[in-house]
Amino acid sequence: MLLHIDMDAFFASVEQQINPALRGKPVIVGSRDKKYHTVVAAASYEAKAYGIKSGMSSYEALKVCPHAEFVACDSAKYTYVSREIFNLLHDFSPFVEHSTIDEFDLEVDGLEPHFGSFLDLGKLIKKRIREAFGLGCSVGIAPTWILAKLGTKIRKPDGLILINDANLDALLQGLPVEKICGIGPALTAHLQGLGVFNCDQLKAIPQKILINNFGRSTGHWLYAVLRTYENLSYDKTILAPRTQNLEPKSIGHSYTLPRETNNRETIFAWLRMLSEMVAERARNSDFTGHTVSLWLSSKNDSLIRQRTYQLPTNDGWEIFARARAVFSQKKGHFWPIRALGVTLSGLIFNSTPPLLTEQKRREALLGAIDHINAKYGDWTLSPAILAQIKH
Ligand SMILES: [Mg+2]
């Protein structure tokens, strides 16, 4: 079984936790420090009550809720808290995966007897996160990752649900297909064109027909995605949960933007943050890597470009500089961008990273600690406890 955790309104809740004056108030976290000229990166539940959503312009949001508190996105804070939650989760399972900044996966097979039931375990995890950080989260427990993730989506905020064969079909009844992670706008439109709007309709379609309409791999996936392993008669790796790989081939993080953007500055800011998250994981597990890959996704297309460097690195700024070089090299037009990811591969265990002085020299040459860095702080994660983080 897999236990998926999705933090509720993560960025806004962290801000409220660090600054008690923001608690109980509508809070808008802007993706940059321009109160009336930015995009809402996150909104507290009090702000969501006014209809404010991620991806809205801040101008629009402040029009519907003029007294909302505005805070600029401070990624270093969120990365720090995210890592602390990750550490806490190791008390519950040796297999914890941290795939996006506010989502975590735990492999919980065999842990049931220690905690009473899977639901008791979910309750305890929620309680511990609340006690340690003052943050709420939603928990979905299911035999596959997709169903566990669906669980958090349909019960958010402060949700807790166990999905298995006993309740699965009832939950899928009337549920729009786009609620399933991986069924994006193009696939939704294709399904709707065939008269399939809800998950129960999708589940009723024979595998053969799905393969005829969507091709072998997507057809298989669409068939498998609404089922538990017990009901799959073929290759089960298609829905393999993302458990921790002890000897990773690569370390990557990705992020889906609140909305499509044509803005290079926004893209670079997120590349910076993702690079920092990748670097931190690499350092924690004693890896450096030679190859930096960049993944970009627009509405109907995606591309991966990579470049291998002679010197391996696990430095966040260096990974960012390399990802940005890869970005600048890409040929053709690839806007607007919807999602992006940074991956470090060609990993070497326990190697000595290049000398700091060498990095400093290169930084000076490139003159590239730029406006993004100035805006987002120096990215040094202080070892202070959460309560001591300055705001
Ligand atoms: Mg979340």
Coordinates of C-alpha atoms and ligand atoms in Angstrom, one line a residue:
M1 CA 0.0 0.0 0.0
L2 CA 1.1 3.5 -0.7
L3 CA 0.4 6.5 1.5
H4 CA 0.4 9.8 -0.4
I5 CA 0.5 13.1 1.5
D6 CA -0.4 16.5 0.0
M7 CA 0.2 19.5 2.2
D8 CA -2.8 21.9 2.3
A9 CA -2.2 25.3 0.8
F10 CA 1.5 24.7 1.6
F11 CA 3.2 28.0 0.9
A12 CA 0.4 30.1 2.4
S13 CA 0.2 27.9 5.5
V14 CA 4.0 28.1 6.1
E15 CA 3.8 31.9 5.9
Q16 CA 0.9 31.8 8.4
Q17 CA 2.8 29.5 10.7
I18 CA 6.0 31.6 10.7
N19 CA 4.1 34.9 11.1
P20 CA 1.2 34.5 13.5
A21 CA -0.2 37.9 12.5
L22 CA -1.3 36.2 9.2
R23 CA -3.2 33.3 10.8
G24 CA -6.9 33.2 10.2
K25 CA -6.5 35.8 7.5
P26 CA -6.8 35.6 3.7
V27 CA -3.2 35.4 2.5
I28 CA -1.9 35.6 -1.0
V29 CA 1.6 34.4 -1.8
G30 CA 2.8 36.1 -5.0
S31 CA 5.3 34.5 -7.3
R32 CA 7.3 37.6 -7.1
D33 CA 7.5 40.8 -4.9
K34 CA 5.2 43.0 -7.0
K35 CA 2.0 43.2 -5.1
Y36 CA -0.2 44.3 -8.0
H37 CA 1.8 42.9 -10.8
T38 CA 2.3 39.2 -10.2
V39 CA 0.6 35.9 -10.1
V40 CA -0.9 34.1 -7.1
A41 CA 1.4 31.2 -6.4
A42 CA -0.6 30.1 -3.4
A43 CA -3.6 31.2 -1.4
S44 CA -4.6 30.4 2.2
Y45 CA -8.0 28.7 2.7
E46 CA -9.3 32.0 4.0
A47 CA -8.4 33.6 0.7
K48 CA -9.7 30.6 -1.3
A49 CA -13.1 31.3 0.3
Y50 CA -13.2 34.5 -1.7
G51 CA -12.7 32.5 -4.9
I52 CA -8.9 33.3 -5.1
K53 CA -7.0 30.6 -6.8
S54 CA -3.4 29.9 -7.8
G55 CA -2.6 31.2 -11.2
M56 CA -4.9 34.3 -10.9
S57 CA -3.3 37.7 -11.3
S58 CA -2.6 39.3 -8.0
Y59 CA -4.5 42.4 -9.2
E60 CA -7.6 40.4 -9.8
A61 CA -7.2 38.6 -6.4
L62 CA -6.8 41.9 -4.5
K63 CA -9.9 43.3 -6.3
V64 CA -12.1 40.6 -4.9
C65 CA -10.4 40.7 -1.5
P66 CA -8.7 44.1 -1.0
H67 CA -7.8 43.3 2.7
A68 CA -5.9 40.1 1.8
E69 CA -2.4 40.0 3.2
F70 CA 0.3 39.9 0.4
V71 CA 3.5 37.9 0.9
A72 CA 6.2 37.3 -1.8
C73 CA 7.1 33.8 -2.4
D74 CA 10.2 32.8 -0.4
S75 CA 11.2 29.4 -1.8
A76 CA 14.1 28.8 0.6
K77 CA 11.6 28.7 3.5
Y78 CA 9.3 26.2 1.8
T79 CA 12.2 24.0 0.8
Y80 CA 13.5 24.0 4.3
V81 CA 10.1 23.1 5.8
S82 CA 9.6 20.5 3.2
R83 CA 12.9 18.8 4.0
E84 CA 12.0 18.8 7.7
I85 CA 8.6 17.1 7.0
F86 CA 10.5 14.6 4.9
N87 CA 12.8 13.8 7.9
L88 CA 9.8 13.4 10.2
L89 CA 8.2 10.9 7.8
H90 CA 11.2 8.6 8.2
D91 CA 9.9 7.8 11.7
F92 CA 7.0 6.0 10.0
S93 CA 8.5 4.2 7.0
P94 CA 12.0 3.6 5.6
F95 CA 10.6 4.2 2.1
V96 CA 9.8 7.9 1.8
E97 CA 9.8 9.7 -1.6
H98 CA 9.7 13.4 -1.9
S99 CA 8.7 14.2 -5.4
T100 CA 7.4 17.7 -5.3
I101 CA 7.9 20.3 -2.6
D102 CA 4.6 19.7 -0.9
E103 CA 3.9 16.0 -1.7
F104 CA 5.3 12.9 -0.1
D105 CA 4.9 9.1 -0.7
L106 CA 5.4 6.4 1.9
E107 CA 5.5 2.7 1.2
V108 CA 3.5 1.3 4.1
D109 CA 3.2 -2.4 3.3
G110 CA 3.5 -4.4 6.5
L111 CA 3.3 -1.4 8.8
E112 CA -0.4 -2.0 9.6
P113 CA 0.1 -4.1 12.7
H114 CA 2.3 -1.5 14.3
F115 CA -0.3 1.2 14.1
G116 CA -3.6 -0.6 14.3
S117 CA -4.8 0.1 10.7
F118 CA -3.7 2.1 7.7
L119 CA -6.3 4.7 8.6
D120 CA -4.8 4.9 12.2
L121 CA -1.4 5.4 10.6
G122 CA -2.7 8.2 8.4
K123 CA -4.3 9.8 11.4
L124 CA -1.1 9.6 13.4
I125 CA 1.0 11.1 10.6
K126 CA -1.5 14.0 10.2
K127 CA -1.3 14.6 14.0
R128 CA 2.5 14.6 14.1
I129 CA 2.8 17.0 11.1
R130 CA 0.2 19.3 12.8
E131 CA 2.1 19.2 16.1
A132 CA 5.5 19.7 14.7
F133 CA 4.8 22.3 12.1
G134 CA 1.3 23.6 12.7
L135 CA 0.5 22.5 9.1
G136 CA -2.5 20.6 7.7
C137 CA -2.3 18.0 5.0
S138 CA -4.5 15.5 3.2
V139 CA -3.7 11.8 3.1
G140 CA -4.7 9.2 0.6
I141 CA -3.9 5.5 1.1
A142 CA -4.3 3.1 -1.8
P143 CA -2.7 0.1 -3.6
T144 CA -1.5 2.4 -6.4
W145 CA 0.1 5.8 -6.5
I146 CA -2.5 7.2 -8.8
L147 CA -5.4 6.2 -6.5
A148 CA -3.6 7.4 -3.4
K149 CA -3.0 10.8 -5.1
L150 CA -6.7 10.8 -6.2
G151 CA -7.6 10.2 -2.5
T152 CA -5.9 13.4 -1.4
K153 CA -7.5 15.4 -4.3
I154 CA -11.1 14.4 -3.5
R155 CA -10.8 14.8 0.3
K156 CA -8.8 18.1 0.5
P157 CA -8.3 20.0 2.8
D158 CA -7.5 18.0 6.0
G159 CA -8.6 14.8 4.3
L160 CA -8.0 11.2 5.1
I161 CA -9.2 8.3 2.9
L162 CA -8.3 4.7 2.3
I163 CA -9.2 3.5 -1.2
N164 CA -9.5 -0.2 -2.0
D165 CA -11.7 -2.5 -4.0
A166 CA -14.5 -2.1 -1.4
N167 CA -15.1 1.6 -2.1
L168 CA -13.3 2.3 -5.4
D169 CA -16.3 2.0 -7.7
A170 CA -18.5 4.2 -5.5
L171 CA -15.8 6.9 -5.5
L172 CA -15.4 6.8 -9.3
Q173 CA -19.2 7.3 -9.8
G174 CA -19.7 10.6 -11.5
L175 CA -16.1 11.7 -10.9
P176 CA -14.8 13.8 -13.9
V177 CA -11.9 12.0 -15.8
E178 CA -9.7 15.0 -15.5
K179 CA -9.5 14.5 -11.7
I180 CA -7.1 11.6 -12.5
C181 CA -3.4 12.7 -12.3
G182 CA -2.1 12.1 -15.9
I183 CA -5.4 12.8 -17.7
G184 CA -4.6 16.3 -18.9
P185 CA -6.6 18.7 -21.2
A186 CA -5.7 16.9 -24.5
L187 CA -6.6 13.4 -23.2
T188 CA -9.8 14.8 -21.5
A189 CA -10.9 16.3 -24.8
H190 CA -10.2 13.1 -26.6
L191 CA -12.2 11.1 -24.0
Q192 CA -15.1 13.6 -24.1
G193 CA -15.2 13.3 -27.9
L194 CA -16.0 9.6 -27.3
G195 CA -18.7 10.5 -24.9
V196 CA -16.6 9.6 -21.8
F197 CA -16.9 12.3 -19.2
N198 CA -16.7 10.4 -15.9
C199 CA -14.4 7.8 -14.4
D200 CA -17.2 5.1 -14.1
Q201 CA -17.8 5.5 -17.8
L202 CA -14.1 5.1 -18.5
K203 CA -13.8 2.0 -16.3
A204 CA -16.6 0.4 -18.3
I205 CA -14.7 0.5 -21.6
P206 CA -13.0 -2.8 -22.6
Q207 CA -9.2 -2.6 -22.8
K208 CA -9.3 -3.5 -26.5
I209 CA -11.4 -0.5 -27.3
L210 CA -9.1 1.8 -25.3
I211 CA -6.1 0.5 -27.2
N212 CA -7.8 0.9 -30.5
N213 CA -8.6 4.5 -29.7
F214 CA -5.5 5.7 -27.8
G215 CA -2.8 3.4 -29.0
R216 CA -1.1 0.6 -27.0
S217 CA 0.6 2.5 -24.2
T218 CA -2.0 5.1 -23.4
G219 CA -4.8 2.5 -23.9
H220 CA -3.2 0.2 -21.4
W221 CA -2.6 3.0 -19.0
L222 CA -6.2 4.2 -19.2
Y223 CA -7.4 0.7 -18.5
A224 CA -5.0 0.2 -15.5
V225 CA -5.3 3.6 -13.9
L226 CA -8.8 3.0 -12.3
R227 CA -8.0 -0.4 -11.0
T228 CA -6.1 -1.9 -8.1
Y229 CA -3.2 -4.4 -8.7
E230 CA -5.4 -7.3 -7.8
N231 CA -7.5 -6.6 -10.8
L232 CA -4.8 -6.3 -13.4
S233 CA -3.9 -9.3 -15.4
Y234 CA -0.7 -8.0 -17.0
D235 CA 2.4 -6.0 -16.4
K236 CA 1.8 -4.3 -13.1
T237 CA 4.9 -2.0 -13.3
I238 CA 2.8 0.4 -15.3
L239 CA 1.4 1.7 -12.0
A240 CA 4.5 1.1 -10.0
P241 CA 4.5 3.3 -6.9
R242 CA 7.3 5.8 -6.7
T243 CA 9.1 4.3 -3.7
Q244 CA 12.6 5.4 -2.8
N245 CA 15.3 4.0 -5.0
L246 CA 18.3 3.3 -2.8
E247 CA 20.7 3.6 -5.8
P248 CA 19.2 6.3 -7.9
K249 CA 20.1 6.7 -11.5
S250 CA 19.0 10.3 -11.3
I251 CA 17.7 12.9 -8.9
G252 CA 15.0 15.2 -10.3
H253 CA 12.3 17.6 -9.3
S254 CA 9.5 19.1 -11.4
Y255 CA 6.8 21.7 -10.9
T256 CA 3.5 22.5 -12.7
L257 CA 3.1 26.2 -12.9
P258 CA -0.1 27.8 -11.6
R259 CA -0.6 28.8 -15.2
E260 CA 1.2 28.9 -18.5
T261 CA 3.8 31.6 -18.8
N262 CA 5.8 33.3 -21.5
N263 CA 8.0 35.0 -19.0
R264 CA 11.7 33.9 -19.0
E265 CA 12.2 35.5 -15.6
T266 CA 9.4 33.3 -14.0
I267 CA 10.9 30.2 -15.7
F268 CA 14.4 31.0 -14.4
A269 CA 13.1 31.6 -10.9
W270 CA 11.5 28.2 -10.8
L271 CA 14.6 26.6 -12.4
R272 CA 16.6 28.1 -9.6
M273 CA 14.3 26.6 -7.0
L274 CA 14.1 23.2 -8.6
S275 CA 17.9 23.1 -9.0
E276 CA 18.3 23.9 -5.3
M277 CA 16.0 21.1 -4.4
V278 CA 17.9 18.7 -6.6
A279 CA 21.2 19.8 -5.2
E280 CA 20.1 19.4 -1.7
R281 CA 18.9 15.8 -2.3
A282 CA 22.2 15.0 -4.1
R283 CA 24.2 16.3 -1.1
N284 CA 22.1 14.5 1.4
S285 CA 22.7 11.2 -0.3
D286 CA 26.4 11.9 -1.1
F287 CA 26.1 12.2 -4.9
T288 CA 27.5 14.5 -7.5
G289 CA 26.4 14.3 -11.1
H290 CA 27.8 15.1 -14.5
T291 CA 24.6 15.5 -16.5
V292 CA 21.9 18.1 -16.1
S293 CA 18.6 17.6 -17.9
L294 CA 15.8 20.0 -18.4
W295 CA 12.2 19.0 -19.0
L296 CA 9.7 21.5 -20.4
S297 CA 6.1 21.0 -21.0
S298 CA 3.7 23.2 -23.0
K299 CA 0.0 22.5 -23.6
N300 CA 0.4 19.7 -26.1
D301 CA 4.0 18.9 -26.1
S302 CA 7.0 18.3 -24.0
L303 CA 10.8 18.1 -24.5
I304 CA 13.8 16.9 -22.7
R305 CA 17.3 18.3 -23.3
Q306 CA 20.4 17.4 -21.5
R307 CA 24.1 18.3 -21.4
T308 CA 27.0 16.5 -19.8
Y309 CA 29.8 18.4 -18.1
Q310 CA 33.3 17.3 -17.3
L311 CA 33.1 18.4 -13.7
P312 CA 30.4 16.8 -11.6
T313 CA 28.4 19.0 -9.2
N314 CA 25.9 19.0 -6.4
D315 CA 25.8 22.7 -6.0
G316 CA 22.4 24.4 -6.5
W317 CA 23.7 27.4 -8.3
E318 CA 25.9 25.4 -10.6
I319 CA 23.0 23.0 -11.5
F320 CA 20.8 26.1 -12.2
A321 CA 23.5 27.7 -14.4
R322 CA 23.8 24.4 -16.4
A323 CA 20.0 24.1 -16.6
R324 CA 19.8 27.6 -17.9
A325 CA 22.5 27.0 -20.4
V326 CA 20.5 24.0 -21.7
F327 CA 17.4 26.1 -21.8
S328 CA 19.1 28.8 -23.9
Q329 CA 20.4 26.1 -26.3
K330 CA 17.0 24.7 -27.1
K331 CA 16.0 25.2 -30.7
G332 CA 12.7 26.5 -31.8
H333 CA 9.7 28.0 -30.1
F334 CA 8.5 26.4 -27.0
W335 CA 6.1 28.8 -25.3
P336 CA 4.0 29.2 -23.3
I337 CA 5.5 26.8 -20.7
R338 CA 3.1 24.9 -18.4
A339 CA 5.5 22.7 -16.4
L340 CA 9.2 22.2 -16.0
G341 CA 11.7 19.9 -14.3
V342 CA 15.4 19.6 -13.6
T343 CA 17.3 16.3 -13.2
L344 CA 20.8 15.5 -12.3
S345 CA 22.2 12.2 -13.6
G346 CA 25.5 10.5 -14.4
L347 CA 25.8 10.2 -10.7
I348 CA 28.9 9.4 -8.7
F349 CA 28.7 8.2 -5.2
N350 CA 30.8 9.8 -2.5
S351 CA 32.9 11.9 -4.8
T352 CA 34.5 15.2 -3.9
P353 CA 32.6 18.2 -5.5
P354 CA 34.8 20.6 -7.4
L355 CA 36.6 23.2 -5.4
L356 CA 34.6 26.0 -4.1
T357 CA 37.2 28.6 -5.2
E358 CA 36.9 27.3 -8.8
Q359 CA 33.1 27.8 -8.6
K360 CA 33.5 31.3 -7.1
R361 CA 35.9 32.2 -10.0
R362 CA 33.4 31.0 -12.5
E363 CA 30.5 32.8 -10.8
A364 CA 32.5 36.0 -11.0
L365 CA 33.4 35.5 -14.6
L366 CA 29.8 34.9 -15.6
G367 CA 28.6 37.7 -13.4
A368 CA 25.5 35.6 -13.1
I369 CA 24.2 35.9 -9.6
D370 CA 21.4 37.9 -11.0
H371 CA 18.2 39.6 -10.2
I372 CA 16.5 36.3 -9.5
N373 CA 18.9 35.6 -6.8
A374 CA 18.5 39.0 -5.3
K375 CA 14.8 38.6 -5.3
Y376 CA 14.7 35.1 -3.8
G377 CA 17.4 35.5 -1.2
D378 CA 20.8 33.8 -1.0
W379 CA 19.3 30.3 -0.8
T380 CA 21.3 29.4 2.2
L381 CA 19.1 27.1 4.2
S382 CA 19.8 28.0 7.8
P383 CA 19.7 25.1 10.2
A384 CA 17.5 27.1 12.5
I385 CA 14.2 25.5 13.6
L386 CA 11.1 26.6 11.9
A387 CA 10.0 29.1 14.6
Q388 CA 13.3 31.0 14.2
I389 CA 12.9 31.6 10.5
K390 CA 12.9 35.4 10.1
H391 CA 10.2 36.9 8.0
Ligands
MG1 MG -0.6 20.8 -1.8

